[in-house]
CSV table of C-alpha atoms and ligand atoms in Angstrom, one decimal:
chain,number,residue,atom,x,y,z
A,1051,MET,CA,6.6,-11.9,21.2
A,1052,VAL,CA,6.8,-14.6,19.1
A,1053,LEU,CA,9.5,-16.3,16.9
A,1054,ALA,CA,8.5,-18.4,13.8
A,1055,LEU,CA,10.5,-21.7,14.0
A,1056,ALA,CA,12.4,-23.0,11.3
A,1057,ALA,CA,10.4,-25.1,9.0
A,1058,CYS,CA,11.1,-28.4,7.1
A,1059,ALA,CA,14.5,-28.5,5.2
A,1060,ARG,CA,13.1,-29.8,2.1
A,1061,ALA,CA,10.5,-27.1,1.7
A,1062,PRO,CA,11.1,-24.4,-0.8
A,1063,GLU,CA,12.7,-21.0,0.7
A,1064,PRO,CA,10.0,-18.8,2.0
A,1065,VAL,CA,10.1,-15.0,1.6
A,1066,ARG,CA,10.3,-13.1,4.6
A,1067,ARG,CA,10.1,-9.3,5.1
A,1068,GLU,CA,10.1,-7.0,8.3
A,1069,PHE,CA,8.9,-3.1,8.7
A,1070,PHE,CA,7.1,-0.9,11.2
A,1071,ALA,CA,3.6,-0.5,11.2
A,1072,LEU,CA,0.9,0.5,14.0
A,1073,GLY,CA,3.6,1.2,16.3
A,1074,THR,CA,5.1,-2.1,16.2
A,1075,LEU,CA,7.4,-4.6,14.1
A,1076,VAL,CA,5.7,-6.5,11.4
A,1077,GLU,CA,7.0,-9.6,10.2
A,1078,ILE,CA,5.6,-11.4,6.8
A,1079,THR,CA,6.6,-15.0,5.8
A,1080,VAL,CA,5.2,-16.3,2.8
A,1081,TYR,CA,5.5,-19.8,1.4
A,1082,GLY,CA,4.9,-21.5,-2.1
A,1083,LEU,CA,5.3,-18.3,-4.6
A,1084,ASP,CA,8.5,-17.1,-6.5
A,1085,GLU,CA,10.0,-14.3,-4.7
A,1086,ALA,CA,8.6,-11.5,-7.5
A,1087,ARG,CA,5.2,-12.6,-6.7
A,1088,ALA,CA,5.6,-13.1,-3.0
A,1089,LEU,CA,6.9,-9.7,-2.6
A,1090,ALA,CA,4.4,-8.1,-4.2
A,1091,ALA,CA,1.7,-9.8,-2.3
A,1092,ILE,CA,3.8,-8.6,0.9
A,1093,GLY,CA,3.8,-5.0,-0.7
A,1094,ALA,CA,-0.1,-5.1,-0.8
A,1095,ALA,CA,-0.1,-6.3,2.8
A,1096,ARG,CA,2.2,-3.5,4.0
A,1097,ALA,CA,0.1,-1.0,2.3
A,1098,GLU,CA,-3.2,-2.2,4.0
A,1099,LEU,CA,-1.2,-1.7,7.5
A,1100,GLU,CA,0.2,1.6,6.5
A,1101,ARG,CA,-3.2,2.6,5.4
A,1102,LEU,CA,-4.7,1.7,8.9
A,1103,ASP,CA,-1.9,3.0,10.6
A,1104,ALA,CA,-2.5,6.6,9.1
A,1105,ALA,CA,-6.4,6.5,9.6
A,1106,TRP,CA,-6.3,5.2,13.2
A,1107,ARG,CA,-3.7,7.1,14.9
A,1108,PRO,CA,-5.7,8.3,18.1
A,1109,TRP,CA,-4.4,12.1,17.8
A,1110,GLY,CA,-3.3,11.9,14.3
A,1111,ALA,CA,-4.5,13.7,11.1
A,1112,GLY,CA,-6.8,10.5,9.8
A,1113,GLU,CA,-10.6,9.7,10.6
A,1114,LEU,CA,-9.7,8.7,14.3
A,1115,GLY,CA,-7.8,11.7,15.3
A,1116,THR,CA,-10.6,13.7,13.7
A,1117,LEU,CA,-13.4,12.0,15.6
A,1118,ASN,CA,-11.3,12.3,18.9
A,1119,ARG,CA,-10.9,15.9,18.5
A,1120,ALA,CA,-14.5,16.3,17.8
A,1121,LEU,CA,-15.6,14.2,20.7
A,1122,GLU,CA,-13.3,16.4,23.2
A,1123,ALA,CA,-15.1,19.6,21.7
A,1124,GLY,CA,-18.6,18.0,22.2
A,1125,ALA,CA,-19.3,17.8,18.3
A,1126,SER,CA,-19.8,15.0,16.1
A,1127,ALA,CA,-17.7,13.6,13.3
A,1128,PRO,CA,-18.0,11.4,9.9
A,1129,VAL,CA,-16.9,7.7,10.5
A,1130,SER,CA,-16.1,5.2,7.5
A,1131,ALA,CA,-18.3,1.9,7.4
A,1132,GLU,CA,-15.1,0.0,8.1
A,1133,LEU,CA,-14.2,2.2,11.4
A,1134,ALA,CA,-18.2,2.0,12.4
A,1135,ALA,CA,-18.0,-1.7,12.1
A,1136,LEU,CA,-14.9,-2.1,14.2
A,1137,LEU,CA,-16.4,0.2,16.9
A,1138,ALA,CA,-19.3,-2.0,17.0
A,1139,ARG,CA,-17.3,-4.9,17.8
A,1140,ALA,CA,-15.2,-3.4,20.4
A,1141,ALA,CA,-18.4,-2.0,22.1
A,1142,ALA,CA,-19.5,-5.7,22.3
A,1143,LEU,CA,-16.2,-7.0,23.6
A,1144,GLU,CA,-16.0,-4.0,26.3
A,1145,ARG,CA,-19.6,-5.3,27.5
A,1146,ALA,CA,-18.3,-9.0,27.3
A,1147,SER,CA,-15.0,-8.3,29.3
A,1148,GLY,CA,-16.9,-6.2,31.8
A,1149,GLY,CA,-15.1,-3.2,30.9
A,1150,ARG,CA,-11.5,-4.5,31.4
A,1151,PHE,CA,-11.3,-4.1,27.4
A,1152,ASN,CA,-12.3,-0.5,26.7
A,1153,ALA,CA,-11.4,1.4,23.5
A,1154,GLY,CA,-13.1,4.6,24.9
A,1155,ILE,CA,-9.5,4.9,26.8
A,1156,GLY,CA,-8.2,7.4,24.6
A,1157,GLN,CA,-7.5,10.0,27.0
A,1158,LEU,CA,-6.2,7.9,29.9
A,1159,VAL,CA,-3.7,6.7,27.5
A,1160,ARG,CA,-2.4,10.2,26.9
A,1161,LEU,CA,-2.6,11.2,30.6
A,1162,TRP,CA,0.0,8.3,31.1
A,1163,ASP,CA,2.0,9.4,28.1
A,1164,PHE,CA,1.6,6.1,26.3
A,1165,ASP,CA,0.1,7.6,23.1
A,1166,GLY,CA,3.5,9.0,21.9
A,1167,GLU,CA,6.6,7.4,20.1
A,1168,ALA,CA,8.7,7.3,23.2
A,1169,PRO,CA,6.8,7.3,26.7
A,1170,GLN,CA,8.6,8.8,29.4
A,1171,GLY,CA,6.1,10.3,32.1
A,1172,PRO,CA,5.8,11.7,34.5
A,1173,PRO,CA,3.0,9.6,35.6
A,1174,PRO,CA,-0.2,11.7,35.6
A,1175,ASP,CA,-1.5,13.3,39.1
A,1176,ALA,CA,-4.2,11.5,41.2
A,1177,GLY,CA,-6.6,14.4,40.5
A,1178,HIS,CA,-6.4,13.8,36.9
A,1179,ILE,CA,-6.8,10.1,37.1
A,1180,ALA,CA,-10.0,10.6,39.5
A,1181,ALA,CA,-11.5,12.9,37.0
A,1182,TRP,CA,-11.2,10.5,34.3
A,1183,ARG,CA,-12.6,7.6,36.1
A,1184,ALA,CA,-15.5,9.8,37.6
A,1185,ALA,CA,-16.4,10.6,33.8
A,1186,ALA,CA,-16.2,6.9,33.2
A,1187,PRO,CA,-15.7,6.9,29.5
A,1188,GLY,CA,-16.3,3.8,27.4
A,1189,LEU,CA,-17.9,3.0,23.9
A,1190,ALA,CA,-21.4,2.4,25.5
A,1191,ALA,CA,-21.5,6.1,25.4
A,1192,LEU,CA,-20.6,6.3,21.9
A,1193,ARG,CA,-23.5,6.8,19.2
A,1194,VAL,CA,-22.8,6.1,15.7
A,1195,ALA,CA,-25.4,6.4,13.0
A,1196,GLY,CA,-25.6,7.0,9.8
A,1197,GLY,CA,-21.7,7.5,9.4
A,1198,VAL,CA,-21.8,9.9,12.0
A,1199,ALA,CA,-20.6,9.5,15.7
A,1200,ALA,CA,-21.0,11.5,18.8
A,1201,SER,CA,-21.0,11.1,22.5
A,1202,ALA,CA,-22.3,13.0,25.5
A,1203,ASN,CA,-19.3,12.2,27.2
A,1204,ARG,CA,-16.4,14.7,26.6
A,1205,ALA,CA,-13.9,12.5,28.0
A,1206,LEU,CA,-14.3,9.8,25.6
A,1207,ALA,CA,-11.6,9.2,23.0
A,1208,VAL,CA,-11.2,6.1,20.7
A,1209,ASP,CA,-7.9,4.4,21.2
A,1210,LEU,CA,-7.8,1.0,19.0
A,1211,GLY,CA,-4.2,0.0,20.1
A,1212,ALA,CA,-5.5,-3.1,21.7
A,1213,ILE,CA,-7.5,-4.6,18.9
A,1214,GLY,CA,-6.2,-2.6,15.7
A,1215,LYS,CA,-3.3,-4.9,15.3
A,1216,GLY,CA,-5.5,-7.9,15.3
A,1217,TYR,CA,-7.7,-6.3,12.9
A,1218,GLY,CA,-4.6,-5.2,10.6
A,1219,ALA,CA,-3.6,-9.0,10.7
A,1220,ARG,CA,-6.8,-9.8,9.3
A,1221,ARG,CA,-6.8,-7.0,6.7
A,1222,ALA,CA,-3.3,-8.1,5.9
A,1223,GLY,CA,-4.2,-11.6,5.2
A,1224,VAL,CA,-6.8,-10.7,3.0
A,1225,ALA,CA,-4.6,-8.7,1.0
A,1226,LEU,CA,-2.1,-11.5,0.7
A,1227,ALA,CA,-4.8,-13.9,-0.4
A,1228,SER,CA,-6.0,-11.7,-2.9
A,1229,HIS,CA,-2.5,-11.9,-4.3
A,1230,GLY,CA,-2.7,-15.6,-4.6
A,1231,VAL,CA,-1.2,-16.6,-1.3
A,1232,ARG,CA,-2.2,-19.3,0.5
A,1233,ASP,CA,0.6,-20.1,3.2
A,1234,ALA,CA,1.7,-17.3,5.4
A,1235,LEU,CA,2.5,-16.2,8.8
A,1236,LEU,CA,1.6,-12.6,9.9
A,1237,ALA,CA,3.1,-11.3,13.2
A,1238,VAL,CA,2.0,-7.7,13.7
A,1239,GLY,CA,4.0,-7.1,17.0
A,1240,GLY,CA,2.6,-9.9,19.2
A,1241,ASP,CA,-0.5,-10.5,17.3
A,1242,ILE,CA,-0.1,-13.4,15.1
A,1243,LEU,CA,-2.3,-14.9,12.2
A,1244,ALA,CA,-1.3,-18.3,10.5
A,1245,LEU,CA,-2.7,-18.9,6.9
A,1246,GLY,CA,-2.1,-22.2,5.2
A,1247,GLN,CA,1.1,-24.1,6.2
A,1248,ALA,CA,4.7,-23.7,6.4
A,1249,GLY,CA,6.2,-25.5,3.3
A,1250,GLY,CA,4.0,-28.5,3.7
A,1251,ARG,CA,4.0,-28.5,7.4
A,1252,PRO,CA,1.6,-26.8,10.1
A,1253,TRP,CA,3.0,-23.4,11.2
A,1254,ARG,CA,5.2,-23.8,14.5
A,1255,ILE,CA,5.8,-20.6,16.7
A,1256,ALA,CA,7.7,-20.4,19.9
A,1257,ILE,CA,6.3,-17.8,22.6
A,1258,ARG,CA,8.9,-15.6,24.4
A,1259,GLY,CA,8.7,-15.4,28.2
A,1260,PRO,CA,7.9,-11.6,29.7
A,1261,ARG,CA,11.4,-11.6,31.2
A,1262,GLY,CA,13.3,-13.5,28.6
A,1263,GLY,CA,13.7,-17.0,27.5
A,1264,LEU,CA,10.7,-18.9,25.9
A,1265,LEU,CA,7.5,-20.1,27.5
A,1266,GLY,CA,6.3,-22.6,24.9
A,1267,GLY,CA,6.1,-23.6,21.6
A,1268,LEU,CA,2.7,-24.0,19.6
A,1269,THR,CA,1.3,-25.7,16.2
A,1270,LEU,CA,-0.9,-23.4,14.5
A,1271,ALA,CA,-3.6,-24.6,12.2
A,1272,SER,CA,-4.8,-22.4,9.2
A,1273,GLY,CA,-6.6,-19.2,10.2
A,1274,GLU,CA,-5.6,-19.5,13.6
A,1275,ALA,CA,-4.8,-16.4,15.4
A,1276,VAL,CA,-2.4,-15.9,18.5
A,1277,SER,CA,-2.1,-12.7,20.7
A,1278,THR,CA,0.1,-11.9,23.4
A,1279,SER,CA,0.1,-8.7,25.8
A,1280,GLY,CA,2.6,-8.0,28.0
A,1281,ASP,CA,3.9,-5.5,30.6
A,1282,TYR,CA,7.2,-5.6,28.8
A,1283,GLU,CA,5.9,-4.1,25.5
A,1284,ARG,CA,5.8,-0.3,26.4
A,1285,TYR,CA,6.8,0.8,29.7
A,1286,TYR,CA,8.9,3.9,31.6
A,1287,VAL,CA,10.6,3.9,34.9
A,1288,TRP,CA,9.7,7.1,36.9
A,1289,ASN,CA,11.7,7.3,40.4
A,1290,GLY,CA,12.3,3.7,40.5
A,1291,ARG,CA,9.1,2.5,39.6
A,1292,ARG,CA,8.1,0.9,36.1
A,1293,PHE,CA,4.7,2.0,34.6
A,1294,HIS,CA,3.4,-0.1,31.7
A,1295,HIS,CA,0.9,0.6,28.9
A,1296,LEU,CA,-1.8,-1.9,29.8
A,1297,LEU,CA,-4.2,0.5,31.8
A,1298,ASP,CA,-7.2,-0.8,34.1
A,1299,PRO,CA,-10.2,1.3,33.3
A,1300,ALA,CA,-11.3,0.5,36.9
A,1301,THR,CA,-8.5,2.2,38.6
A,1302,GLY,CA,-7.1,4.3,35.8
A,1303,ALA,CA,-3.5,2.8,36.3
A,1304,ASP,CA,-1.6,0.2,34.8
A,1305,ALA,CA,-2.8,-3.4,35.8
A,1306,GLY,CA,-0.9,-5.4,38.0
A,1307,GLY,CA,-0.7,-9.2,39.0
A,1308,VAL,CA,0.3,-10.7,35.5
A,1309,ARG,CA,3.1,-10.0,33.2
A,1310,GLU,CA,1.9,-11.6,30.2
A,1311,VAL,CA,-1.1,-13.1,28.7
A,1312,LEU,CA,-1.6,-15.4,25.7
A,1313,VAL,CA,-4.7,-16.2,23.9
A,1314,VAL,CA,-5.5,-18.5,20.7
A,1315,THR,CA,-8.7,-18.2,18.7
A,1316,ASP,CA,-9.7,-18.5,15.2
A,1317,ASP,CA,-10.2,-14.4,15.2
A,1318,PRO,CA,-7.4,-12.2,15.4
A,1319,VAL,CA,-9.6,-9.4,16.4
A,1320,LEU,CA,-11.0,-11.3,19.5
A,1321,ALA,CA,-7.6,-12.7,20.1
A,1322,ASP,CA,-6.1,-9.1,20.2
A,1323,ALA,CA,-8.9,-7.6,22.6
A,1324,ALA,CA,-9.0,-10.7,24.7
A,1325,ALA,CA,-5.4,-10.8,25.5
A,1326,THR,CA,-5.5,-7.1,26.7
A,1327,ALA,CA,-8.9,-7.8,28.8
A,1328,LEU,CA,-7.5,-11.0,30.2
A,1329,PHE,CA,-4.4,-9.0,31.3
A,1330,VAL,CA,-6.4,-6.3,32.9
A,1331,ALA,CA,-8.7,-8.8,34.8
A,1332,GLY,CA,-5.5,-9.9,36.6
A,1333,PRO,CA,-4.7,-13.3,38.2
A,1334,ALA,CA,-8.2,-13.6,40.0
A,1335,HIS,CA,-10.4,-12.9,37.1
A,1336,TRP,CA,-8.7,-13.8,33.8
A,1337,ARG,CA,-10.1,-17.1,33.6
A,1338,GLU,CA,-13.9,-15.9,34.1
A,1339,VAL,CA,-13.2,-13.1,31.5
A,1340,ALA,CA,-11.9,-15.8,29.2
A,1341,ARG,CA,-15.1,-17.8,29.5
A,1342,ASP,CA,-17.4,-14.5,28.8
A,1343,LEU,CA,-15.5,-13.7,25.9
A,1344,GLY,CA,-15.7,-17.5,24.6
A,1345,VAL,CA,-11.9,-17.8,24.5
A,1346,GLU,CA,-11.0,-21.5,25.3
A,1347,VAL,CA,-7.0,-21.4,24.8
A,1348,ALA,CA,-5.4,-18.8,27.4
A,1349,LEU,CA,-2.6,-18.7,29.6
A,1350,ALA,CA,-1.4,-15.9,32.0
A,1351,VAL,CA,2.0,-15.6,33.5
A,1352,ARG,CA,1.4,-14.0,37.1
A,1353,ALA,CA,3.8,-11.7,38.7
A,1354,ASP,CA,5.4,-14.4,40.8
A,1355,GLY,CA,6.4,-16.1,37.5
A,1356,THR,CA,3.9,-18.9,38.0
A,1357,ILE,CA,1.8,-19.8,34.7
A,1358,ALA,CA,-1.8,-20.8,34.8
A,1359,ALA,CA,-3.3,-22.2,31.8
A,1360,THR,CA,-6.7,-23.3,30.7
A,1361,PRO,CA,-7.0,-27.1,30.0
A,1362,ALA,CA,-7.2,-26.3,26.2
A,1363,ALA,CA,-3.7,-24.3,26.6
A,1364,ARG,CA,-2.4,-27.2,28.5
A,1365,ARG,CA,-2.9,-29.4,25.8
A,1366,ARG,CA,-1.8,-26.8,23.0
A,1367,VAL,CA,1.4,-25.0,24.2
A,1368,GLU,CA,4.4,-27.2,24.8
A,1369,PRO,CA,6.4,-25.6,27.8
A,1370,VAL,CA,10.1,-25.2,27.3
A,1371,ASP,CA,12.9,-23.8,29.4
A,1372,GLY,CA,11.7,-26.0,32.3
A,1373,ARG,CA,8.4,-24.2,32.5
A,1374,ARG,CA,5.5,-25.6,34.5
A,1375,PHE,CA,1.8,-24.6,33.3
A,1376,GLU,CA,-0.5,-25.0,36.3
A,1377,GLU,CA,-4.1,-26.2,35.1
A,1378,VAL,CA,-7.3,-23.8,35.9
A,1379,PRO,CA,-10.3,-25.7,35.0
B,1329,ADP,P1,0.7,-4.8,22.9
B,1329,ADP,O1,0.8,-5.7,21.9
B,1329,ADP,O2,1.5,-3.5,22.6
B,1329,ADP,O3,0.9,-5.4,24.4
B,1329,ADP,P2,-2.2,-4.4,23.3
B,1329,ADP,O4,-2.9,-5.1,22.3
B,1329,ADP,O5,-2.3,-5.1,24.6
B,1329,ADP,O6,-1.0,-4.1,23.0
B,1329,ADP,O7,-2.8,-3.1,23.4
B,1329,ADP,C1,-2.1,-2.0,24.2
B,1329,ADP,C2,-2.5,-0.6,23.9
B,1329,ADP,O8,-3.9,-0.6,24.0
B,1329,ADP,C3,-2.3,0.4,24.8
B,1329,ADP,O9,-0.6,0.9,24.3
B,1329,ADP,C4,-3.1,1.5,24.7
B,1329,ADP,O10,-3.1,2.2,23.7
B,1329,ADP,C5,-4.5,0.7,24.5
B,1329,ADP,N1,-5.1,0.1,25.8
B,1329,ADP,C6,-4.4,0.4,27.1
B,1329,ADP,N2,-5.2,-0.3,27.9
B,1329,ADP,C7,-6.4,-0.7,27.7
B,1329,ADP,C8,-7.6,-1.5,27.9
B,1329,ADP,N3,-7.9,-1.7,29.3
B,1329,ADP,N4,-8.5,-1.8,26.9
B,1329,ADP,C9,-8.3,-1.2,25.7
B,1329,ADP,N5,-7.3,-0.5,25.3
B,1329,ADP,C10,-6.2,-0.3,26.0
B,1330,MG,MG1,-4.7,-6.5,22.4
């Protein structure tokens, strides 16, 4: 949830396009090229995001859906070098986050109905959740060798929803650069990547709060990535209770205690996974998980509306709308 702020009035007009990919709204802003060249670059970035979207839908016709159906049947499936590399990264992040980030969560996401276009419940019954928890799937149980993946755990299904948008932002940035773009802001839903500057000034973004209003403003250096994860992104109401899409693998249910997490790093893949991991870690553990992941700039809006921030986040994020950031060393 990020808004690009207007840049300096003297700068040449940026070219901006919005479209849907990876289940979210993508917004790409390019400075410094004439419109035709900027649109060609944005088209290439869009094609890259659409390629990943088609390949990595957890139950789609692409390679990830093929892999997940094979794992469910106890069989093996081929994986591309690109997917194998991201799976290895995801497995490392799973270990480093103490399992809060777990890309092997696909079957639980499907049980909760958060895999489809319009999630609506009902929530799964306790028996199904207990069976998933007992099987304890995670990428630690996935073997990938020689371009083939397999697992002894048939409850394992890969869902890249919490890391794929950061990866997509990086790939889209590469596509822009190969078309001569040096200055761009990419927003793949809540995953932002800043390249270069905004018409001769650093990129500035504003972060929305979880229940409306703004949280703060932030100036980004070239190459910096910002990710937010929040309980407002995807949810449904069932019998008066709200259920959201950020699931705690330890309980099998949606994670409580936090409404929104913000993370800034120089790696969009880490930023994406870390925002999810910190959200799931909750108010008592987000700080230690940030440390374990090597994330210095992080901020968490707790369920009571108070905002906790690392020292680096307090230096970086300028509060607005009367918000107060409480420093957690
Ligand atoms: P958003 O930008 O939509 O808030 P996130 O990056 O936080 O997204 O990822 C949320 C998605 O990741 C969910 O829709 C689900 O597919 C998947 N997911 C949910 N819980 C976890 C988890 N604990 N670890 C890894 N992936 C998760
Ligand atoms: Mg994420």
